[in-house]
mmCIF file of C-alpha atoms and ligand atoms in Angstrom:
data_model
loop_
_atom_site.group_PDB
_atom_site.id
_atom_site.type_symbol
_atom_site.label_atom_id
_atom_site.label_comp_id
_atom_site.label_asym_id
_atom_site.label_seq_id
_atom_site.Cartn_x
_atom_site.Cartn_y
_atom_site.Cartn_z
ATOM 1 C CA UNK A 1 -55.718 -24.904 -32.135
ATOM 2 C CA UNK A 2 -52.556 -26.835 -32.941
ATOM 3 C CA UNK A 3 -50.139 -24.620 -34.998
ATOM 4 C CA UNK A 4 -47.251 -26.214 -36.712
ATOM 5 C CA UNK A 5 -44.465 -23.399 -36.639
ATOM 6 C CA UNK A 6 -41.941 -23.710 -39.311
ATOM 7 C CA UNK A 7 -38.624 -21.899 -39.699
ATOM 8 C CA UNK A 8 -37.116 -22.813 -43.028
ATOM 9 C CA UNK A 9 -33.575 -22.273 -44.097
ATOM 10 C CA UNK A 10 -31.829 -23.324 -47.291
ATOM 11 C CA UNK A 11 -30.742 -26.674 -45.941
ATOM 12 C CA UNK A 12 -32.455 -26.747 -42.604
ATOM 13 C CA UNK A 13 -35.923 -26.727 -41.238
ATOM 14 C CA UNK A 14 -36.922 -26.207 -37.625
ATOM 15 C CA UNK A 15 -40.389 -27.059 -36.281
ATOM 16 C CA UNK A 16 -42.467 -26.874 -33.321
ATOM 17 C CA UNK A 17 -46.012 -28.064 -32.757
ATOM 18 C CA UNK A 18 -47.750 -25.617 -30.411
ATOM 19 C CA UNK A 19 -51.226 -25.827 -28.876
ATOM 20 C CA UNK A 20 -52.032 -22.111 -29.252
ATOM 21 C CA UNK A 21 -54.767 -22.014 -26.661
ATOM 22 C CA UNK A 22 -52.598 -23.502 -23.816
ATOM 23 C CA UNK A 23 -49.384 -22.185 -25.301
ATOM 24 C CA UNK A 24 -47.894 -25.632 -24.707
ATOM 25 C CA UNK A 25 -45.081 -26.954 -27.040
ATOM 26 C CA UNK A 26 -46.243 -30.542 -27.893
ATOM 27 C CA UNK A 27 -43.081 -31.364 -29.938
ATOM 28 C CA UNK A 28 -40.198 -29.797 -31.704
ATOM 29 C CA UNK A 29 -37.461 -30.733 -33.950
ATOM 30 C CA UNK A 30 -34.950 -30.103 -36.740
ATOM 31 C CA UNK A 31 -34.247 -31.337 -40.147
ATOM 32 C CA UNK A 32 -30.682 -30.744 -41.081
ATOM 33 C CA UNK A 33 -28.495 -31.034 -44.232
ATOM 34 C CA UNK A 34 -31.610 -31.099 -46.540
ATOM 35 C CA UNK A 35 -30.451 -31.771 -50.105
ATOM 36 C CA UNK A 36 -26.845 -32.620 -48.832
ATOM 37 C CA UNK A 37 -25.358 -36.060 -47.918
ATOM 38 C CA UNK A 38 -25.923 -37.180 -44.348
ATOM 39 C CA UNK A 39 -29.327 -35.529 -43.789
ATOM 40 C CA UNK A 40 -31.091 -36.281 -40.499
ATOM 41 C CA UNK A 41 -34.213 -35.363 -38.549
ATOM 42 C CA UNK A 42 -34.021 -34.722 -34.791
ATOM 43 C CA UNK A 43 -37.466 -35.006 -32.973
ATOM 44 C CA UNK A 44 -38.363 -34.377 -29.458
ATOM 45 C CA UNK A 45 -41.807 -34.831 -27.917
ATOM 46 C CA UNK A 46 -42.580 -32.594 -24.959
ATOM 47 C CA UNK A 47 -41.112 -34.293 -21.792
ATOM 48 C CA UNK A 48 -39.401 -36.885 -23.998
ATOM 49 C CA UNK A 49 -35.867 -37.786 -25.293
ATOM 50 C CA UNK A 50 -34.500 -36.329 -28.574
ATOM 51 C CA UNK A 51 -34.666 -38.979 -31.274
ATOM 52 C CA UNK A 52 -32.333 -38.670 -34.210
ATOM 53 C CA UNK A 53 -33.022 -40.589 -37.511
ATOM 54 C CA UNK A 54 -30.521 -40.444 -40.413
ATOM 55 C CA UNK A 55 -32.901 -40.432 -43.459
ATOM 56 C CA UNK A 56 -32.239 -39.036 -47.033
ATOM 57 C CA UNK A 57 -33.889 -35.652 -47.476
ATOM 58 C CA UNK A 58 -33.364 -34.635 -51.268
ATOM 59 C CA UNK A 59 -35.681 -31.653 -50.754
ATOM 60 C CA UNK A 60 -37.840 -29.708 -48.333
ATOM 61 C CA UNK A 61 -40.971 -31.533 -49.384
ATOM 62 C CA UNK A 62 -39.515 -34.676 -48.146
ATOM 63 C CA UNK A 63 -38.495 -32.997 -44.916
ATOM 64 C CA UNK A 64 -41.958 -31.766 -44.286
ATOM 65 C CA UNK A 65 -43.326 -35.246 -44.932
ATOM 66 C CA UNK A 66 -40.882 -36.639 -42.412
ATOM 67 C CA UNK A 67 -41.953 -33.962 -39.863
ATOM 68 C CA UNK A 68 -45.589 -35.055 -40.341
ATOM 69 C CA UNK A 69 -44.494 -38.749 -39.978
ATOM 70 C CA UNK A 70 -42.614 -38.123 -36.727
ATOM 71 C CA UNK A 71 -45.489 -35.970 -35.318
ATOM 72 C CA UNK A 72 -47.963 -38.858 -35.968
ATOM 73 C CA UNK A 73 -45.722 -41.652 -35.090
ATOM 74 C CA UNK A 74 -47.277 -44.130 -32.608
ATOM 75 C CA UNK A 75 -44.054 -44.131 -30.473
ATOM 76 C CA UNK A 76 -42.636 -40.518 -30.536
ATOM 77 C CA UNK A 77 -45.603 -38.706 -32.018
ATOM 78 C CA UNK A 78 -48.005 -36.319 -30.216
ATOM 79 C CA UNK A 79 -50.949 -36.423 -32.600
ATOM 80 C CA UNK A 80 -52.787 -39.354 -34.308
ATOM 81 C CA UNK A 81 -53.301 -37.800 -37.686
ATOM 82 C CA UNK A 82 -52.631 -34.966 -39.962
ATOM 83 C CA UNK A 83 -56.091 -33.619 -39.329
ATOM 84 C CA UNK A 84 -54.999 -32.463 -35.871
ATOM 85 C CA UNK A 85 -52.729 -29.807 -37.404
ATOM 86 C CA UNK A 86 -55.021 -26.801 -37.643
ATOM 87 C CA UNK A 87 -52.722 -24.305 -39.093
ATOM 88 C CA UNK A 88 -49.130 -23.739 -40.038
ATOM 89 C CA UNK A 89 -47.126 -20.425 -39.080
ATOM 90 C CA UNK A 90 -44.097 -19.742 -41.099
ATOM 91 C CA UNK A 91 -41.206 -17.401 -40.233
ATOM 92 C CA UNK A 92 -40.319 -15.351 -43.091
ATOM 93 C CA UNK A 93 -37.137 -13.121 -42.952
ATOM 94 C CA UNK A 94 -38.026 -10.234 -45.301
ATOM 95 C CA UNK A 95 -41.336 -8.551 -45.873
ATOM 96 C CA UNK A 96 -39.976 -5.341 -47.437
ATOM 97 C CA UNK A 97 -42.092 -2.386 -47.111
ATOM 98 C CA UNK A 98 -45.166 -4.418 -48.027
ATOM 99 C CA UNK A 99 -45.816 -6.262 -44.741
ATOM 100 C CA UNK A 100 -46.007 -4.250 -41.417
ATOM 101 C CA UNK A 101 -47.624 -7.293 -39.749
ATOM 102 C CA UNK A 102 -48.332 -11.045 -40.139
ATOM 103 C CA UNK A 103 -50.566 -12.120 -42.875
ATOM 104 C CA UNK A 104 -52.677 -15.129 -43.986
ATOM 105 C CA UNK A 105 -50.662 -16.688 -46.869
ATOM 106 C CA UNK A 106 -52.452 -17.076 -50.341
ATOM 107 C CA UNK A 107 -51.263 -17.013 -53.875
ATOM 108 C CA UNK A 108 -51.590 -13.161 -54.128
ATOM 109 C CA UNK A 109 -49.558 -12.712 -50.917
ATOM 110 C CA UNK A 110 -46.891 -15.273 -51.855
ATOM 111 C CA UNK A 111 -46.321 -13.450 -55.135
ATOM 112 C CA UNK A 112 -45.550 -10.194 -53.259
ATOM 113 C CA UNK A 113 -43.216 -12.138 -50.867
ATOM 114 C CA UNK A 114 -41.447 -13.345 -53.957
ATOM 115 C CA UNK A 115 -40.933 -9.837 -54.971
ATOM 116 C CA UNK A 116 -38.857 -9.370 -51.726
ATOM 117 C CA UNK A 117 -36.509 -12.146 -52.590
ATOM 118 C CA UNK A 118 -34.098 -9.743 -54.103
ATOM 119 C CA UNK A 119 -33.741 -8.040 -50.635
ATOM 120 C CA UNK A 120 -32.930 -11.300 -48.925
ATOM 121 C CA UNK A 121 -31.462 -13.686 -51.379
ATOM 122 C CA UNK A 122 -30.194 -16.150 -48.906
ATOM 123 C CA UNK A 123 -33.258 -16.291 -46.922
ATOM 124 C CA UNK A 124 -36.515 -15.465 -48.501
ATOM 125 C CA UNK A 125 -36.267 -18.187 -51.192
ATOM 126 C CA UNK A 126 -35.675 -20.843 -48.633
ATOM 127 C CA UNK A 127 -38.745 -19.508 -46.592
ATOM 128 C CA UNK A 128 -40.863 -19.822 -49.814
ATOM 129 C CA UNK A 129 -39.701 -23.310 -50.466
ATOM 130 C CA UNK A 130 -40.746 -24.272 -47.054
ATOM 131 C CA UNK A 131 -44.175 -22.670 -47.506
ATOM 132 C CA UNK A 132 -44.737 -24.415 -50.804
ATOM 133 C CA UNK A 133 -43.627 -27.824 -49.423
ATOM 134 C CA UNK A 134 -46.155 -27.385 -46.596
ATOM 135 C CA UNK A 135 -48.907 -26.386 -49.115
ATOM 136 C CA UNK A 136 -48.155 -29.494 -51.107
ATOM 137 C CA UNK A 137 -48.356 -31.870 -48.134
ATOM 138 C CA UNK A 138 -51.105 -30.022 -46.178
ATOM 139 C CA UNK A 139 -53.080 -28.383 -48.923
ATOM 140 C CA UNK A 140 -56.268 -27.617 -46.816
ATOM 141 C CA UNK A 141 -54.500 -26.213 -43.850
ATOM 142 C CA UNK A 142 -54.404 -22.461 -43.546
ATOM 143 C CA UNK A 143 -51.008 -20.756 -43.362
ATOM 144 C CA UNK A 144 -49.775 -17.514 -41.894
ATOM 145 C CA UNK A 145 -46.441 -15.656 -42.529
ATOM 146 C CA UNK A 146 -44.762 -13.861 -39.787
ATOM 147 C CA UNK A 147 -41.969 -11.423 -41.004
ATOM 148 C CA UNK A 148 -38.688 -10.631 -39.114
ATOM 149 C CA UNK A 149 -38.871 -7.025 -40.607
ATOM 150 C CA UNK A 150 -42.631 -6.279 -39.820
ATOM 151 C CA UNK A 151 -42.164 -4.829 -36.451
ATOM 152 C CA UNK A 152 -39.641 -2.292 -37.672
ATOM 153 C CA UNK A 153 -41.922 -0.904 -40.349
ATOM 154 C CA UNK A 154 -42.949 1.822 -37.769
ATOM 155 C CA UNK A 155 -39.309 3.399 -37.976
ATOM 156 C CA UNK A 156 -39.593 6.933 -39.187
ATOM 157 C CA UNK A 157 -37.802 7.973 -42.436
ATOM 158 C CA UNK A 158 -35.049 9.798 -40.445
ATOM 159 C CA UNK A 159 -34.149 6.390 -38.968
ATOM 160 C CA UNK A 160 -34.330 4.242 -42.027
ATOM 161 C CA UNK A 161 -32.838 6.433 -44.660
ATOM 162 C CA UNK A 162 -29.164 6.245 -45.448
ATOM 163 C CA UNK A 163 -27.109 9.154 -46.462
ATOM 164 C CA UNK A 164 -27.034 7.940 -50.013
ATOM 165 C CA UNK A 165 -28.571 9.530 -53.145
ATOM 166 C CA UNK A 166 -32.294 9.239 -52.566
ATOM 167 C CA UNK A 167 -32.740 7.721 -55.995
ATOM 168 C CA UNK A 168 -31.255 4.347 -54.681
ATOM 169 C CA UNK A 169 -33.943 4.227 -52.174
ATOM 170 C CA UNK A 170 -36.554 5.032 -54.802
ATOM 171 C CA UNK A 171 -35.226 2.616 -57.495
ATOM 172 C CA UNK A 172 -34.000 -0.230 -55.344
ATOM 173 C CA UNK A 173 -35.417 0.191 -51.948
ATOM 174 C CA UNK A 174 -31.933 0.494 -50.430
ATOM 175 C CA UNK A 175 -33.004 1.536 -46.862
ATOM 176 C CA UNK A 176 -32.617 0.270 -43.278
ATOM 177 C CA UNK A 177 -35.259 -2.581 -42.546
ATOM 178 C CA UNK A 178 -34.020 -4.183 -39.405
ATOM 179 C CA UNK A 179 -34.447 -7.781 -38.321
ATOM 180 C CA UNK A 180 -35.111 -9.959 -35.215
ATOM 181 C CA UNK A 181 -38.451 -8.030 -35.021
ATOM 182 C CA UNK A 182 -40.495 -10.937 -33.791
ATOM 183 C CA UNK A 183 -38.068 -11.286 -30.793
ATOM 184 C CA UNK A 184 -37.852 -7.448 -30.139
ATOM 185 C CA UNK A 185 -41.715 -7.255 -30.174
ATOM 186 C CA UNK A 186 -42.071 -10.364 -27.858
ATOM 187 C CA UNK A 187 -39.593 -9.280 -25.141
ATOM 188 C CA UNK A 188 -40.622 -5.724 -25.089
ATOM 189 C CA UNK A 189 -44.294 -6.625 -24.542
ATOM 190 C CA UNK A 190 -43.155 -9.250 -21.750
ATOM 191 C CA UNK A 191 -41.095 -6.459 -20.184
ATOM 192 C CA UNK A 192 -44.079 -4.202 -19.874
ATOM 193 C CA UNK A 193 -46.133 -7.107 -18.378
ATOM 194 C CA UNK A 194 -43.384 -7.842 -15.951
ATOM 195 C CA UNK A 195 -43.152 -4.160 -14.900
ATOM 196 C CA UNK A 196 -46.801 -3.958 -14.827
ATOM 197 C CA UNK A 197 -46.828 -0.825 -17.046
ATOM 198 C CA UNK A 198 -48.962 -0.163 -20.089
ATOM 199 C CA UNK A 199 -46.940 -1.236 -23.266
ATOM 200 C CA UNK A 200 -48.067 1.917 -25.125
ATOM 201 C CA UNK A 201 -46.484 4.159 -22.488
ATOM 202 C CA UNK A 202 -43.023 2.440 -21.960
ATOM 203 C CA UNK A 203 -39.715 3.241 -23.365
ATOM 204 C CA UNK A 204 -37.831 0.041 -23.753
ATOM 205 C CA UNK A 205 -34.462 -0.832 -25.320
ATOM 206 C CA UNK A 206 -34.279 -4.498 -26.322
ATOM 207 C CA UNK A 207 -30.960 -6.241 -26.756
ATOM 208 C CA UNK A 208 -31.148 -9.427 -28.754
ATOM 209 C CA UNK A 209 -27.702 -10.810 -28.416
ATOM 210 C CA UNK A 210 -27.118 -14.277 -30.099
ATOM 211 C CA UNK A 211 -24.913 -15.382 -32.858
ATOM 212 C CA UNK A 212 -26.479 -12.427 -34.672
ATOM 213 C CA UNK A 213 -27.431 -9.494 -32.475
ATOM 214 C CA UNK A 214 -29.408 -6.309 -32.720
ATOM 215 C CA UNK A 215 -30.819 -3.683 -30.502
ATOM 216 C CA UNK A 216 -34.176 -2.070 -30.881
ATOM 217 C CA UNK A 217 -35.629 1.287 -29.448
ATOM 218 C CA UNK A 218 -39.198 0.335 -28.582
ATOM 219 C CA UNK A 219 -41.145 3.706 -27.809
ATOM 220 C CA UNK A 220 -44.807 3.168 -26.689
ATOM 221 C CA UNK A 221 -44.917 -0.294 -28.194
ATOM 222 C CA UNK A 222 -43.415 0.725 -31.545
ATOM 223 C CA UNK A 223 -39.978 0.173 -32.970
ATOM 224 C CA UNK A 224 -38.477 3.588 -33.739
ATOM 225 C CA UNK A 225 -34.931 2.508 -34.554
ATOM 226 C CA UNK A 226 -32.796 -0.683 -34.653
ATOM 227 C CA UNK A 227 -29.175 -1.540 -35.347
ATOM 228 C CA UNK A 228 -29.457 -3.778 -38.245
ATOM 229 C CA UNK A 229 -30.113 -2.265 -41.612
ATOM 230 C CA UNK A 230 -30.533 -3.176 -45.312
ATOM 231 C CA UNK A 231 -29.270 -6.615 -44.305
ATOM 232 C CA UNK A 232 -28.535 -8.334 -40.910
ATOM 233 C CA UNK A 233 -24.937 -7.193 -41.424
ATOM 234 C CA UNK A 234 -25.225 -3.665 -40.007
ATOM 235 C CA UNK A 235 -24.806 -2.637 -36.477
ATOM 236 C CA UNK A 236 -23.279 -4.602 -33.707
ATOM 237 C CA UNK A 237 -20.106 -6.756 -33.812
ATOM 238 C CA UNK A 238 -21.556 -10.202 -34.071
ATOM 239 C CA UNK A 239 -20.365 -13.921 -33.960
ATOM 240 C CA UNK A 240 -19.041 -13.702 -37.455
ATOM 241 C CA UNK A 241 -20.556 -10.562 -38.896
ATOM 242 C CA UNK A 242 -18.477 -7.288 -38.896
ATOM 243 C CA UNK A 243 -21.441 -4.853 -38.057
ATOM 244 C CA UNK A 244 -20.771 -1.216 -38.850
ATOM 245 C CA UNK A 245 -17.651 -0.523 -40.852
ATOM 246 C CA UNK A 246 -16.578 2.582 -42.808
ATOM 247 C CA UNK A 247 -17.962 1.856 -46.220
ATOM 248 C CA UNK A 248 -14.629 3.120 -47.674
ATOM 249 C CA UNK A 249 -12.617 0.585 -45.612
ATOM 250 C CA UNK A 250 -14.462 -2.096 -47.702
ATOM 251 C CA UNK A 251 -13.551 -0.676 -51.066
ATOM 252 C CA UNK A 252 -10.164 -0.072 -49.914
ATOM 253 C CA UNK A 253 -9.647 -3.761 -48.920
ATOM 254 C CA UNK A 254 -11.189 -4.968 -52.050
ATOM 255 C CA UNK A 255 -8.693 -3.045 -54.153
ATOM 256 C CA UNK A 256 -5.670 -4.034 -51.818
ATOM 257 C CA UNK A 257 -6.549 -7.715 -51.826
ATOM 258 C CA UNK A 258 -8.132 -8.022 -55.225
ATOM 259 C CA UNK A 259 -11.378 -9.315 -53.700
ATOM 260 C CA UNK A 260 -14.579 -9.859 -55.652
ATOM 261 C CA UNK A 261 -17.839 -8.746 -54.068
ATOM 262 C CA UNK A 262 -18.689 -12.226 -53.165
ATOM 263 C CA UNK A 263 -15.333 -12.749 -51.544
ATOM 264 C CA UNK A 264 -15.710 -9.516 -49.549
ATOM 265 C CA UNK A 265 -19.221 -10.360 -48.602
ATOM 266 C CA UNK A 266 -18.126 -13.735 -47.207
ATOM 267 C CA UNK A 267 -15.296 -11.983 -45.203
ATOM 268 C CA UNK A 268 -17.819 -9.462 -43.716
ATOM 269 C CA UNK A 269 -20.502 -12.174 -42.978
ATOM 270 C CA UNK A 270 -18.564 -15.208 -42.003
ATOM 271 C CA UNK A 271 -15.039 -14.292 -40.965
ATOM 272 C CA UNK A 272 -15.311 -11.092 -39.091
ATOM 273 C CA UNK A 273 -17.068 -10.108 -35.762
ATOM 274 C CA UNK A 274 -15.810 -11.482 -32.486
ATOM 275 C CA UNK A 275 -14.402 -14.483 -34.523
ATOM 276 C CA UNK A 276 -12.256 -12.270 -36.614
ATOM 277 C CA UNK A 277 -11.016 -10.045 -33.679
ATOM 278 C CA UNK A 278 -10.333 -12.971 -31.375
ATOM 279 C CA UNK A 279 -9.157 -15.665 -33.916
ATOM 280 C CA UNK A 280 -10.577 -18.051 -31.351
ATOM 281 C CA UNK A 281 -14.305 -18.754 -32.122
ATOM 282 C CA UNK A 282 -17.555 -17.288 -33.089
ATOM 283 C CA UNK A 283 -19.056 -18.802 -30.132
ATOM 284 C CA UNK A 284 -19.056 -16.337 -27.000
ATOM 285 C CA UNK A 285 -18.589 -19.327 -24.596
ATOM 286 C CA UNK A 286 -15.213 -20.199 -26.208
ATOM 287 C CA UNK A 287 -14.248 -16.495 -26.257
ATOM 288 C CA UNK A 288 -15.207 -15.943 -22.561
ATOM 289 C CA UNK A 289 -13.069 -19.057 -21.608
ATOM 290 C CA UNK A 290 -10.052 -18.071 -23.671
ATOM 291 C CA UNK A 291 -10.221 -14.423 -22.178
ATOM 292 C CA UNK A 292 -10.275 -16.071 -18.550
ATOM 293 C CA UNK A 293 -7.103 -18.023 -19.541
ATOM 294 C CA UNK A 294 -5.374 -14.708 -20.490
ATOM 295 C CA UNK A 295 -5.997 -14.577 -24.396
ATOM 296 C CA UNK A 296 -5.522 -10.967 -25.182
ATOM 297 C CA UNK A 297 -7.383 -11.048 -28.455
ATOM 298 C CA UNK A 298 -10.402 -12.825 -26.880
ATOM 299 C CA UNK A 299 -10.602 -10.169 -24.187
ATOM 300 C CA UNK A 300 -10.453 -7.379 -26.787
ATOM 301 C CA UNK A 301 -13.238 -9.059 -28.804
ATOM 302 C CA UNK A 302 -15.483 -9.021 -25.730
ATOM 303 C CA UNK A 303 -14.597 -5.399 -24.932
ATOM 304 C CA UNK A 304 -15.310 -4.281 -28.574
ATOM 305 C CA UNK A 305 -18.544 -6.017 -28.485
ATOM 306 C CA UNK A 306 -19.808 -4.741 -25.188
ATOM 307 C CA UNK A 307 -18.594 -1.212 -25.961
ATOM 308 C CA UNK A 308 -20.659 -1.221 -29.078
ATOM 309 C CA UNK A 309 -23.837 -2.350 -27.370
ATOM 310 C CA UNK A 310 -23.388 0.285 -24.614
ATOM 311 C CA UNK A 311 -22.865 3.155 -27.072
ATOM 312 C CA UNK A 312 -26.100 2.152 -28.875
ATOM 313 C CA UNK A 313 -28.014 1.898 -25.751
ATOM 314 C CA UNK A 314 -26.891 5.582 -25.055
ATOM 315 C CA UNK A 315 -27.918 6.504 -28.600
ATOM 316 C CA UNK A 316 -31.370 5.009 -28.138
ATOM 317 C CA UNK A 317 -31.889 6.425 -24.795
ATOM 318 C CA UNK A 318 -31.275 9.819 -26.497
ATOM 319 C CA UNK A 319 -33.506 8.899 -29.569
ATOM 320 C CA UNK A 320 -36.458 8.164 -27.082
ATOM 321 C CA UNK A 321 -35.598 11.060 -24.779
ATOM 322 C CA UNK A 322 -35.153 8.508 -21.934
ATOM 323 C CA UNK A 323 -35.544 4.950 -21.279
ATOM 324 C CA UNK A 324 -37.602 2.952 -18.687
ATOM 325 C CA UNK A 325 -36.230 -0.409 -19.241
ATOM 326 C CA UNK A 326 -33.378 -2.418 -20.929
ATOM 327 C CA UNK A 327 -34.022 -6.100 -21.834
ATOM 328 C CA UNK A 328 -31.458 -8.673 -22.640
ATOM 329 C CA UNK A 329 -32.436 -11.760 -24.640
ATOM 330 C CA UNK A 330 -31.114 -14.532 -26.938
ATOM 331 C CA UNK A 331 -28.213 -17.030 -26.418
ATOM 332 C CA UNK A 332 -25.753 -14.370 -25.120
ATOM 333 C CA UNK A 333 -28.143 -11.982 -23.485
ATOM 334 C CA UNK A 334 -29.991 -14.714 -21.498
ATOM 335 C CA UNK A 335 -27.086 -16.605 -20.358
ATOM 336 C CA UNK A 336 -23.902 -14.426 -20.060
ATOM 337 C CA UNK A 337 -23.952 -12.431 -16.716
ATOM 338 C CA UNK A 338 -20.388 -11.307 -17.386
ATOM 339 C CA UNK A 339 -21.283 -9.716 -20.779
ATOM 340 C CA UNK A 340 -24.308 -8.086 -19.162
ATOM 341 C CA UNK A 341 -22.142 -6.665 -16.531
ATOM 342 C CA UNK A 342 -19.616 -5.457 -18.946
ATOM 343 C CA UNK A 343 -22.379 -3.599 -20.948
ATOM 344 C CA UNK A 344 -24.123 -2.252 -17.885
ATOM 345 C CA UNK A 345 -20.875 -0.912 -16.208
ATOM 346 C CA UNK A 346 -21.079 1.875 -18.910
ATOM 347 C CA UNK A 347 -24.593 2.870 -18.038
ATOM 348 C CA UNK A 348 -24.139 4.430 -14.579
ATOM 349 C CA UNK A 349 -25.011 7.869 -15.996
ATOM 350 C CA UNK A 350 -28.522 6.502 -16.656
ATOM 351 C CA UNK A 351 -28.810 5.384 -13.011
ATOM 352 C CA UNK A 352 -28.352 1.782 -13.911
ATOM 353 C CA UNK A 353 -27.338 -0.543 -11.047
ATOM 354 C CA UNK A 354 -27.187 -4.257 -11.361
ATOM 355 C CA UNK A 355 -27.819 -6.659 -8.701
ATOM 356 C CA UNK A 356 -24.867 -9.154 -8.843
ATOM 357 C CA UNK A 357 -26.665 -12.086 -7.471
ATOM 358 C CA UNK A 358 -29.689 -11.807 -9.930
ATOM 359 C CA UNK A 359 -27.393 -11.178 -12.678
ATOM 360 C CA UNK A 360 -25.609 -14.612 -11.987
ATOM 361 C CA UNK A 361 -29.014 -16.590 -12.278
ATOM 362 C CA UNK A 362 -29.945 -18.246 -15.533
ATOM 363 C CA UNK A 363 -32.810 -19.868 -17.310
ATOM 364 C CA UNK A 364 -35.885 -17.606 -16.519
ATOM 365 C CA UNK A 365 -37.318 -14.129 -16.913
ATOM 366 C CA UNK A 366 -36.049 -11.950 -14.184
ATOM 367 C CA UNK A 367 -35.139 -8.379 -13.106
ATOM 368 C CA UNK A 368 -31.363 -7.960 -12.729
ATOM 369 C CA UNK A 369 -31.389 -4.320 -11.686
ATOM 370 C CA UNK A 370 -30.937 -3.366 -8.004
ATOM 371 C CA UNK A 371 -33.924 -1.686 -6.284
ATOM 372 C CA UNK A 372 -32.303 1.647 -6.460
ATOM 373 C CA UNK A 373 -31.690 1.393 -10.295
ATOM 374 C CA UNK A 374 -33.402 4.366 -12.114
ATOM 375 C CA UNK A 375 -33.769 2.241 -15.246
ATOM 376 C CA UNK A 376 -35.030 -1.348 -14.681
ATOM 377 C CA UNK A 377 -32.949 -4.053 -16.477
ATOM 378 C CA UNK A 378 -34.658 -7.552 -17.241
ATOM 379 C CA UNK A 379 -33.483 -10.758 -18.692
ATOM 380 C CA UNK A 380 -36.362 -12.410 -20.777
ATOM 381 C CA UNK A 381 -35.869 -15.577 -22.703
ATOM 382 C CA UNK A 382 -37.135 -14.742 -26.322
ATOM 383 C CA UNK A 383 -39.758 -16.990 -27.963
ATOM 384 C CA UNK A 384 -40.322 -16.315 -31.632
ATOM 385 C CA UNK A 385 -42.104 -19.541 -32.157
ATOM 386 C CA UNK A 386 -44.696 -18.728 -29.659
ATOM 387 C CA UNK A 387 -45.191 -15.326 -31.342
ATOM 388 C CA UNK A 388 -45.726 -17.066 -34.698
ATOM 389 C CA UNK A 389 -48.230 -19.451 -33.039
ATOM 390 C CA UNK A 390 -50.149 -16.540 -31.347
ATOM 391 C CA UNK A 391 -50.289 -14.436 -34.692
ATOM 392 C CA UNK A 392 -51.438 -17.502 -36.515
ATOM 393 C CA UNK A 393 -54.276 -18.212 -34.172
ATOM 394 C CA UNK A 394 -55.301 -14.545 -33.923
ATOM 395 C CA UNK A 395 -55.449 -14.032 -37.733
ATOM 396 C CA UNK A 396 -57.245 -17.270 -38.309
ATOM 397 C CA UNK A 397 -59.736 -16.685 -35.543
ATOM 398 C CA UNK A 398 -60.810 -13.471 -37.261
HETATM 399 P P1 LIG B 1 -28.689 -17.533 -33.053
HETATM 400 O O1 LIG B 1 -30.182 -17.957 -32.737
HETATM 401 O O2 LIG B 1 -28.459 -16.078 -33.447
HETATM 402 O O3 LIG B 1 -27.998 -18.669 -33.794
HETATM 403 P P2 LIG B 1 -28.461 -17.880 -30.144
HETATM 404 O O4 LIG B 1 -29.516 -16.952 -29.676
HETATM 405 O O5 LIG B 1 -28.749 -19.350 -29.923
HETATM 406 O O6 LIG B 1 -28.033 -17.543 -31.671
HETATM 407 O O7 LIG B 1 -27.130 -17.503 -29.332
HETATM 408 C C1 LIG B 1 -25.929 -18.228 -29.568
HETATM 409 C C2 LIG B 1 -24.909 -17.502 -28.894
HETATM 410 O O8 LIG B 1 -25.144 -17.410 -27.496
HETATM 411 C C3 LIG B 1 -23.505 -18.230 -29.088
HETATM 412 O O9 LIG B 1 -22.632 -17.405 -29.436
HETATM 413 C C4 LIG B 1 -23.198 -18.727 -27.717
HETATM 414 O O10 LIG B 1 -21.853 -18.547 -27.485
HETATM 415 C C5 LIG B 1 -24.014 -17.752 -26.724
HETATM 416 N N1 LIG B 1 -24.306 -18.395 -25.450
HETATM 417 C C6 LIG B 1 -25.211 -19.427 -25.137
HETATM 418 N N2 LIG B 1 -25.146 -19.812 -23.884
HETATM 419 C C7 LIG B 1 -24.021 -19.031 -23.332
HETATM 420 C C8 LIG B 1 -23.474 -19.083 -22.143
HETATM 421 N N3 LIG B 1 -23.987 -19.809 -21.030
HETATM 422 N N4 LIG B 1 -22.456 -18.167 -21.908
HETATM 423 C C9 LIG B 1 -22.032 -17.408 -22.933
HETATM 424 N N5 LIG B 1 -22.547 -17.460 -24.087
HETATM 425 C C10 LIG B 1 -23.588 -18.164 -24.306
#
């Protein structure tokens, strides 16, 4: 089955065409600056070069149309007609409390997803626009939605309730939801396979460290806690997001600086994190380089980041009454041996020992813990698109 996987943002649309039987990626690409001047599509067939075409894309429907054109193009295409797209799998950010797993998308389900827009005003409306555009262009092709929040719906109340008046949860559903669920699920399953252990009898802490970052405690195949909360702002210090801050510091700053809620939100989401601390960049590569050249603020940013991750690992080891395995994934987790080292240096009390040579390697799933390490430590490249293709196939095969 050929599954077109779509990840739609407000001005971008990423796609992959995956053969869900062989799990081969046939082609992938990105439409950028949709609805903005200078829009372009970058398309790459498997084994081929990236091809960039600057084409006006006033809306997402036009973007989907272009994706289909590229996929069926005689030169750079990988299929001969639209008929070879058997299904579409969509990434959806927020499924609220309604979706604990992936679903086949129909009018009824879409109406429920729309009700979750309030919880993710920046993301869900864009996801829905992507879905509606695909339905317009591929009206007879079945579609599935895969939610970032779904994997964390197994969190118990004690993990997802804030210490706020309960009425706010009851009235507005203000609670912790967690994100990156597709990635945490994928790497925790892969980890169990790599260790040759039953997934439902393994305690894993997954560290998804990219521009945005979150940790997840996966006990016996179920998320029991994660660092992101009501929004992807909570938890770790991230590229540009502040992560946990005393809520009173926020109201204090708003008063001192006369900031509106929107202005404060922009500071917390776009100007904070390792960018805010280092003053260098939100990109960890730039910060690592600056730190190596003696920039104290860059060094401090890396230390704050690693310390926070290490503290949460300790917290989750205690929440699960032990840990068998720690997994690093996403841009930073997969590529930065020095960050993994900084974090793991705190974990000697758990019996974590890192093999320096393996920790210096890149680009594949591997174990980086030494043979005498009591907790196994793995690096596993995440693959959210593959999960979306697998879920789509599984649901439609039923
Ligand atoms: P997202 O999907 O959240 O946008 P990614 O998972 O692509 O992010 O991760 C991006 C982050 O990974 C960037 O901050 C980048 O600095 C970091 N990164 C990627 N490669 C490396 C590397 N070789 N060394 C250090 N950091 C890296």
